[in-house]
Tab-separated table of C-alpha atoms in Angstrom:
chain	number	residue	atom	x	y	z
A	154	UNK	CA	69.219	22.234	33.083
A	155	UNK	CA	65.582	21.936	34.414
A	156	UNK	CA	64.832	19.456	36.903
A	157	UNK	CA	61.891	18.078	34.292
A	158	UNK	CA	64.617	17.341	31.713
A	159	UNK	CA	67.450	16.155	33.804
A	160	UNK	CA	64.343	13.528	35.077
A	161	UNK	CA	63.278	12.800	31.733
A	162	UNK	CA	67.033	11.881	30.432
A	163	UNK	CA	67.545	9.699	33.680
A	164	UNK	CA	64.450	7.657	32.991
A	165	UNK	CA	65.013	7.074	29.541
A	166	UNK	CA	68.476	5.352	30.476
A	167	UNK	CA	67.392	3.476	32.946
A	168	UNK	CA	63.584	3.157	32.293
A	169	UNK	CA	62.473	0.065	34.563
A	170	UNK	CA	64.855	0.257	37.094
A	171	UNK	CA	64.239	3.864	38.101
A	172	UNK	CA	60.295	3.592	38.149
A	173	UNK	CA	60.680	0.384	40.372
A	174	UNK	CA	62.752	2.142	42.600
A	175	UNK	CA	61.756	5.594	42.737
A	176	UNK	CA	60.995	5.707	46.362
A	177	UNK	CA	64.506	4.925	47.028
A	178	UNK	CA	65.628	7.791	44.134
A	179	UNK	CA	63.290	10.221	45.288
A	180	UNK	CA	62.285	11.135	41.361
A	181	UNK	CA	58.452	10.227	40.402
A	182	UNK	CA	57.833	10.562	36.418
A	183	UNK	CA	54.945	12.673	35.333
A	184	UNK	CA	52.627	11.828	32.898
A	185	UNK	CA	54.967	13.098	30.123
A	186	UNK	CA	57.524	11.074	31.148
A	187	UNK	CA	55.392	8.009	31.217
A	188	UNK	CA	54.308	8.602	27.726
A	189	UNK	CA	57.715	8.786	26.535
A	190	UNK	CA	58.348	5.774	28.029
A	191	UNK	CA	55.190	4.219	27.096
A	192	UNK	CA	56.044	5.052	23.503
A	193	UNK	CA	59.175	3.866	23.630
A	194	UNK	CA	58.489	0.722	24.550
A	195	UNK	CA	55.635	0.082	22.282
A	196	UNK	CA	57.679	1.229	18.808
A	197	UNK	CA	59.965	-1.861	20.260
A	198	UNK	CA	56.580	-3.593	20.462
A	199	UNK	CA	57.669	-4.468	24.172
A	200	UNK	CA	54.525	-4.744	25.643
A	201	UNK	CA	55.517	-6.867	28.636
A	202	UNK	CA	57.861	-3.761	30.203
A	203	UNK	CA	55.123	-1.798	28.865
A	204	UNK	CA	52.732	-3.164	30.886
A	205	UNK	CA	55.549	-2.714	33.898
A	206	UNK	CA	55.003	0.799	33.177
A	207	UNK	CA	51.202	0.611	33.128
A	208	UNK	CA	51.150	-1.030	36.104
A	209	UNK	CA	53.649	1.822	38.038
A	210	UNK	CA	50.972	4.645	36.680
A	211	UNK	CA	48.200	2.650	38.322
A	212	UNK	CA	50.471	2.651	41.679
A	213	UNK	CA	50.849	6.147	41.808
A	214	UNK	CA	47.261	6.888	40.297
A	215	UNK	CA	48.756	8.678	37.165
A	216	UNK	CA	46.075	8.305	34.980
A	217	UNK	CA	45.180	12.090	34.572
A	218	UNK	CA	46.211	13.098	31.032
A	219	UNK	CA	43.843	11.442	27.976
A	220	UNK	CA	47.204	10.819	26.602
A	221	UNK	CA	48.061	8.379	29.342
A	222	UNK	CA	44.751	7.075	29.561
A	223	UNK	CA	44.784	6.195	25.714
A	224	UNK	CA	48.258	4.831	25.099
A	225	UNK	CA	48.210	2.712	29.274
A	226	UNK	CA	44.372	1.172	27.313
A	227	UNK	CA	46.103	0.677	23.942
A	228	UNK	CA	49.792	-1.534	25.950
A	229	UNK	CA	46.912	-3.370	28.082
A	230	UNK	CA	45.056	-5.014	25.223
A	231	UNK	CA	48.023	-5.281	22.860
A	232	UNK	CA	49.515	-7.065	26.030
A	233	UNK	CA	46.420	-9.596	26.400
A	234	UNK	CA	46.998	-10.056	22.773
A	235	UNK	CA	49.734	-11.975	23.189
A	236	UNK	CA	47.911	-14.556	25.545
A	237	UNK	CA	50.254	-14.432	28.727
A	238	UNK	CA	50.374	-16.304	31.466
A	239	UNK	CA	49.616	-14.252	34.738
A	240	UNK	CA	49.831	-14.742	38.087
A	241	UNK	CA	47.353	-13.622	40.219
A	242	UNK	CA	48.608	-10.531	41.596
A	243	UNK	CA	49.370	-9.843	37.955
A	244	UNK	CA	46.069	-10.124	37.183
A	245	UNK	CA	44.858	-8.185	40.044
A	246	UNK	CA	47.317	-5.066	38.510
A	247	UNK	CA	46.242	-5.624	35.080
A	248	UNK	CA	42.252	-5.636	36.516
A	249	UNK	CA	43.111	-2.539	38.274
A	250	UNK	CA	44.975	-0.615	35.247
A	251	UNK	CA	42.070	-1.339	33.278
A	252	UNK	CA	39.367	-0.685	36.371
A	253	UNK	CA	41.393	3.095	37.185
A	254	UNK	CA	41.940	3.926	33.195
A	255	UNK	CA	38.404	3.014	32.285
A	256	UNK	CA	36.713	5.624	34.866
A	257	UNK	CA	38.430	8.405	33.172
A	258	UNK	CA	37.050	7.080	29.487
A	259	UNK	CA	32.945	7.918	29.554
A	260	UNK	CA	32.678	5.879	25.923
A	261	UNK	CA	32.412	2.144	24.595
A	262	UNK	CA	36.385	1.245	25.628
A	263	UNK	CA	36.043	2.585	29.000
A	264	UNK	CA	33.007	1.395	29.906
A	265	UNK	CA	33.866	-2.120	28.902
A	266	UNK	CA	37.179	-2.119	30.644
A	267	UNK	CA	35.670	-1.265	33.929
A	268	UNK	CA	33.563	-4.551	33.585
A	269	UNK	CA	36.778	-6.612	32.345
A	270	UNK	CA	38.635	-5.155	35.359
A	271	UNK	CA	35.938	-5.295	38.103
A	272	UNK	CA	35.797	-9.290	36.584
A	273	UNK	CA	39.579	-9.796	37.270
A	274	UNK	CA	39.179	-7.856	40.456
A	275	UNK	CA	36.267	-10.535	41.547
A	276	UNK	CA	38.301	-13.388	40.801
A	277	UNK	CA	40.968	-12.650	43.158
A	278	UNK	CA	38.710	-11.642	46.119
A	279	UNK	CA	37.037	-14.582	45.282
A	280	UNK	CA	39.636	-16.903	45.809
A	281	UNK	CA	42.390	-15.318	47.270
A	282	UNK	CA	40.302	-12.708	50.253
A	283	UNK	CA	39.777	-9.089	50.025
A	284	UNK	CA	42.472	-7.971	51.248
A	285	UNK	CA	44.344	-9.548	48.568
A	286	UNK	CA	42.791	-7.158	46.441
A	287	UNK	CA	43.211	-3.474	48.179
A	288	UNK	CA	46.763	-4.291	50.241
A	289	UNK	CA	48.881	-1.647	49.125
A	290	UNK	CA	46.544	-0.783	45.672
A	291	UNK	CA	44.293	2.250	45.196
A	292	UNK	CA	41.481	0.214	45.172
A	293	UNK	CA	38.386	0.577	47.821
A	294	UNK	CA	38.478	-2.220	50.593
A	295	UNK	CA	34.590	-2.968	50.286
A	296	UNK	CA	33.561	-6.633	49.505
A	297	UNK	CA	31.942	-6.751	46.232
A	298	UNK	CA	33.609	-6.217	43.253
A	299	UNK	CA	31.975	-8.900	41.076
A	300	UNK	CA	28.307	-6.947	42.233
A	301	UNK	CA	30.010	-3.721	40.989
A	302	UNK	CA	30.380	-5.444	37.152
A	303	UNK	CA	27.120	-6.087	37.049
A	304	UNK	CA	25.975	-2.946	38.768
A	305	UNK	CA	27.898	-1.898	35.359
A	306	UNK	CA	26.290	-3.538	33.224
A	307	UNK	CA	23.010	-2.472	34.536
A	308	UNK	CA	23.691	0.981	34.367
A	309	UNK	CA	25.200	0.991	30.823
A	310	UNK	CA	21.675	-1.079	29.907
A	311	UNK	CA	19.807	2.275	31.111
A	312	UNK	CA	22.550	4.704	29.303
A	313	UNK	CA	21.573	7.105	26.884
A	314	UNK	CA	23.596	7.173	23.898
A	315	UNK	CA	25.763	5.380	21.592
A	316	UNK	CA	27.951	3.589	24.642
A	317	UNK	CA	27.723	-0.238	24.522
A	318	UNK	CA	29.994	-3.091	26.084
A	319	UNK	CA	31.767	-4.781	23.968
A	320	UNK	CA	31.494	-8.380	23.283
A	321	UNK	CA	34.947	-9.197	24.015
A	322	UNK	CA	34.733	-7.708	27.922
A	323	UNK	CA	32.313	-10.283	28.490
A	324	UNK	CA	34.149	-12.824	26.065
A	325	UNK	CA	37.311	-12.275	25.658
A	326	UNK	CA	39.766	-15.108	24.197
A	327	UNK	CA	41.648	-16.006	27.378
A	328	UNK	CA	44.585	-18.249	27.878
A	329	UNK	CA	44.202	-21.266	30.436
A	330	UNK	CA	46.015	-18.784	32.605
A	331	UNK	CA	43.123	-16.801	33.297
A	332	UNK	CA	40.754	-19.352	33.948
A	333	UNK	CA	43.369	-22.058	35.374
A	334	UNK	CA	42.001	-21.149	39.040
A	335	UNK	CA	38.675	-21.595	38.296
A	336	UNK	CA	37.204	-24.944	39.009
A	337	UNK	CA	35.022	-27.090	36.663
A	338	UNK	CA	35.078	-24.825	33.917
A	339	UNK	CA	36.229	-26.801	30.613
A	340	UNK	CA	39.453	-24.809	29.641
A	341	UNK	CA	38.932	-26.238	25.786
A	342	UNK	CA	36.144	-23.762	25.561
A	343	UNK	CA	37.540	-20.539	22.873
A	344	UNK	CA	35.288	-18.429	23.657
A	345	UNK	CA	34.482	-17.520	27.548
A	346	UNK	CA	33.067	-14.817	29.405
A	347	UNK	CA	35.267	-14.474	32.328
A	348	UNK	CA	32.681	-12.632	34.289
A	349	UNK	CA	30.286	-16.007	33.506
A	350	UNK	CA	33.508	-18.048	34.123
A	351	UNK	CA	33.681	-17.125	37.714
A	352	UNK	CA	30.183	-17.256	38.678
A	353	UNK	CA	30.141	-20.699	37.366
A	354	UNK	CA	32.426	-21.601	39.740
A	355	UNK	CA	30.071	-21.335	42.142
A	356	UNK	CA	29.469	-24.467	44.146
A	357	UNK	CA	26.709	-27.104	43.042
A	358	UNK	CA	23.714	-27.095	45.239
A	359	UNK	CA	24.455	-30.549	47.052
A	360	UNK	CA	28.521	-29.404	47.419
A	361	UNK	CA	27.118	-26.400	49.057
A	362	UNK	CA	24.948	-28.126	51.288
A	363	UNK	CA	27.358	-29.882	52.135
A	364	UNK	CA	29.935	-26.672	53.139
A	365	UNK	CA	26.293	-25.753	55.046
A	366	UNK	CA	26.409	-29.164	57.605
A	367	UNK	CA	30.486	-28.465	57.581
A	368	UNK	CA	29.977	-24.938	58.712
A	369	UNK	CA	27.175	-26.053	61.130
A	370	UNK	CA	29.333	-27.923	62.797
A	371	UNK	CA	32.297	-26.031	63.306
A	372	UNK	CA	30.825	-22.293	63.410
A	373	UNK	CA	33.044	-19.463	62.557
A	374	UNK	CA	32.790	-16.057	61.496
A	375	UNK	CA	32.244	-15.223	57.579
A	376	UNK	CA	34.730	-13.547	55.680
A	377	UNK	CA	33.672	-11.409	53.256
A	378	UNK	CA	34.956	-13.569	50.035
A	379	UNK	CA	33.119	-16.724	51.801
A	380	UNK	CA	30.315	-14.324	52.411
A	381	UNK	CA	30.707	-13.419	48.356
A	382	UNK	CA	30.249	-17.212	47.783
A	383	UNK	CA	27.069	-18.016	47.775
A	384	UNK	CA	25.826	-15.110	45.896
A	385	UNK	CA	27.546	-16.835	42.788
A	386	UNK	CA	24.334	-18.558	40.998
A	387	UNK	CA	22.406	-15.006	41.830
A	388	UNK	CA	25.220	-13.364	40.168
A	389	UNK	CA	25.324	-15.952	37.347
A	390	UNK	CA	21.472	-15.335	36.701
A	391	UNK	CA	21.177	-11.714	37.332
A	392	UNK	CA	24.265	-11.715	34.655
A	393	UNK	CA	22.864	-13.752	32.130
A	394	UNK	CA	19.551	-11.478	32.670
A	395	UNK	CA	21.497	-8.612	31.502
A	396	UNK	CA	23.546	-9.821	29.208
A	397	UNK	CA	20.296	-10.745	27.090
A	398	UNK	CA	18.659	-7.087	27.717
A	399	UNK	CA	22.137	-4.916	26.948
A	400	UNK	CA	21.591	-7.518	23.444
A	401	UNK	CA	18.115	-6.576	22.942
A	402	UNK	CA	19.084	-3.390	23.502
A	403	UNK	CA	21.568	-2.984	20.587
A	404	UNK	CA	24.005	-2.185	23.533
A	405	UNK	CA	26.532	-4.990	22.604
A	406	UNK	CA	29.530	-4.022	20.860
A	407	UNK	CA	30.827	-6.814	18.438
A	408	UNK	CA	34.300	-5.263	17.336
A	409	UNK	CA	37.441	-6.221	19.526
A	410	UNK	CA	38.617	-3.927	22.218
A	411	UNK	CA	41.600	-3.766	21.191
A	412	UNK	CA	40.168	-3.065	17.572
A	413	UNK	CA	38.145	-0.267	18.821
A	414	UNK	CA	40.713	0.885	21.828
A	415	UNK	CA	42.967	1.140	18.287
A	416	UNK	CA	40.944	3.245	16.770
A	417	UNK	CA	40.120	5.435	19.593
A	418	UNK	CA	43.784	6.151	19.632
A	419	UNK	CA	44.096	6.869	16.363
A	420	UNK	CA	41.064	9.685	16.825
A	421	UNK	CA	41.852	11.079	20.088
A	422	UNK	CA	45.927	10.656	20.441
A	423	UNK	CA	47.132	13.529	18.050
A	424	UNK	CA	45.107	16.355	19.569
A	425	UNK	CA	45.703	15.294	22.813
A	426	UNK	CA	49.853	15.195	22.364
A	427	UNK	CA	49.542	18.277	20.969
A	428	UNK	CA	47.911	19.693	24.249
A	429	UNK	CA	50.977	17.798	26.340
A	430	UNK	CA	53.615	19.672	24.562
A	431	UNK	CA	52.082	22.797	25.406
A	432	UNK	CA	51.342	21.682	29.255
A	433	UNK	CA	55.188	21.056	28.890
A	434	UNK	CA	56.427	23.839	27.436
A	435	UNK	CA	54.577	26.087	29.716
A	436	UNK	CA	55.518	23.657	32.210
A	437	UNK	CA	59.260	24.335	31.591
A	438	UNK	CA	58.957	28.093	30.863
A	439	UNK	CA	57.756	28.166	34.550
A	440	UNK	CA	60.244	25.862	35.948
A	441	UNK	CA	63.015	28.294	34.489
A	442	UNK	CA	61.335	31.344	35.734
A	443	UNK	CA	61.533	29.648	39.319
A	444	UNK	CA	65.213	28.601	38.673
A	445	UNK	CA	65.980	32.480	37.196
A	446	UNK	CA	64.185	33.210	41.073
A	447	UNK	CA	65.880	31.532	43.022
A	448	UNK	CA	69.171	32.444	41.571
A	449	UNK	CA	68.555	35.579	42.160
A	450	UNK	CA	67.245	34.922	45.412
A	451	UNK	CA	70.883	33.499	46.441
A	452	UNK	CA	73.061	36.276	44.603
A	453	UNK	CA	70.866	38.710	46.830
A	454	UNK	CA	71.715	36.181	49.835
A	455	UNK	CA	75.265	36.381	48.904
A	456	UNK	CA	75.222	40.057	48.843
A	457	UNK	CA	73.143	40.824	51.812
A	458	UNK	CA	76.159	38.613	53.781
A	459	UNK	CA	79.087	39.991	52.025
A	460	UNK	CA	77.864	43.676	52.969
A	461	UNK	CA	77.034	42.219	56.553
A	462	UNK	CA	80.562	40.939	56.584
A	463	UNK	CA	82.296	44.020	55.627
A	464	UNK	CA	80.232	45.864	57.836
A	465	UNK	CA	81.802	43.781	60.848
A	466	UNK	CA	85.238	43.932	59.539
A	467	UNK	CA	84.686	47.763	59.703
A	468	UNK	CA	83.369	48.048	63.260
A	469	UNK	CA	85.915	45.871	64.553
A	470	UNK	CA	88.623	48.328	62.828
A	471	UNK	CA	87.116	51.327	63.970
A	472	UNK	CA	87.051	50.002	67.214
């Protein structure tokens, strides 16, 4: 049986467990296999072990087949659909995921889930450091990330073309989850721009006059997140400045991501599948070629030391 099949088989028996540990197993799923799984999972409409899965194809930077790229965009948003409550390093995952799949997307849904996951990405170097953010992800270690979103957004403003951001990256129904870190932000609100949301939390002018004096007086060397800090009402401005231009620009998508991450599926999924299967089946014409080589490699081996053998046997009886 090819190795390709034997792997598929054993992760669709023991899905979770063998992608969690497959450092210990030695076996790393493709992107076929990930599909499968992916599939799997949402028919059950599982989207919580499907986001497990998203999350393991982020770790090992998987996200080379449209495929993948489509169906990982498609379990994110159908996962925020259901309103969970994160932790932080889940939401520093589920900004990467969306940060990693969205570079590979050059359209409306990719674009706007780079913002939503350089936003999530912000928030935790924000408030819990940098390295918070990079430690053992595939993310760059450069302070920042809440400068890169709006970078974004000013370089979709200056896009040709028909891609936009869509409303819901910049206000997307959150649970209290999301925001639950952020201070002085009213979590009633049903509507909130989480990139807005967090630079809001920037301190109020006295409160950081305040941290000024405090700092005065016992000096110490800036981390980057503090460093980050009081950029926040720059950010805040420079964001609602673009924010209003990408509008007056007709460059603000309305529909909901997961509406138009739905229908982007629905376009690009079929032809893309049917390129997989052939990938595979090339895939595992090859791997049987190499397993019809190597077989024949050994029953040459096998020969080469019987003849050697008898060779032996005959010089030691002639002897």
């Amino acid at each position: 049986m090819p190795s390709c099949v034997l792997q598929r088989d054993i992760f669709l028996m023991f899905p979770l467990a063998l992608v969690k540990a497959k450092v210990q197993y030695g076996i790393f799923p493709d992107n076929f296999t990930f599909n499968i799984l992916l599939d799997s999972f949402i028919k059950d409409e599982n989207y919580k072990d499907a986001m497990a899965i998203v999350t393991e194809i982020m770790l090992q930077e998987g996200f080379d087949e449209v495929s993948t790229q489509l169906l990982s965009l498609y379990v994110m948003y159908k996962y925020l659909a259901t309103k969970p409550e994160l932790t932080w390093e889940e939401e520093r995952n589920l900004g990467a995921s969306l940060l990693l799949a969205g570079l590979k997307q050059a359209n409306t849904v990719g674009f706007s889930s780079r913002l939503f996951g350089y936003a999530l990405l912000g928030k935790v170097e924000l408030h819990k450091g940098l390295r918070a953010v990079y430690h053992q992800m595939p993310l760059m270690w450069t302070p920042g990330y809440l400068k890169r979103a709006l970078q974004l957004m000013e370089n979709v403003a200056s896009l040709p073309g028909e891609v936009k951001l869509c409303e819901e990256a910049a206000k997307l129904r959150l649970s209290s989850g999301f925001i639950a870190h952020l201070p002085s932000l009213p979590i009633s609100i049903p509507k909130i721009s989480i990139l807005a949301a967090i630079l809001q939390a920037a301190p109020t002018t006295e409160g950081a006059q305040q941290e000024d004096k405090n700092a005065e007086e016992t000096p110490h060397p800036a981390e980057p997140e503090e460093a980050e800090m009081p950029r926040l009402p720059e950010y805040l401005n420079q964001f609602r400045e673009l924010h209003s231009e990408l509008q007056s620009l007709g460059k603000v998508e309305s529909g909901s991501l997961l509406t138009l991450t739905t229908q982007l599926v629905q376009e690009k999924l079929p032809a893309s599948e049917v390129e997989d299967i052939a990938k595979y089946q090339q895939r595992l014409k090859e791997w049987e070629q190499e397993r019809a080589a190597l077989l024949e490699r050994e029953r040459e081996s096998r020969e080469a030391a019987r003849q050697e053998l008898e060779a032996r046997k005959a010089a030691k009886a002639s002897a």
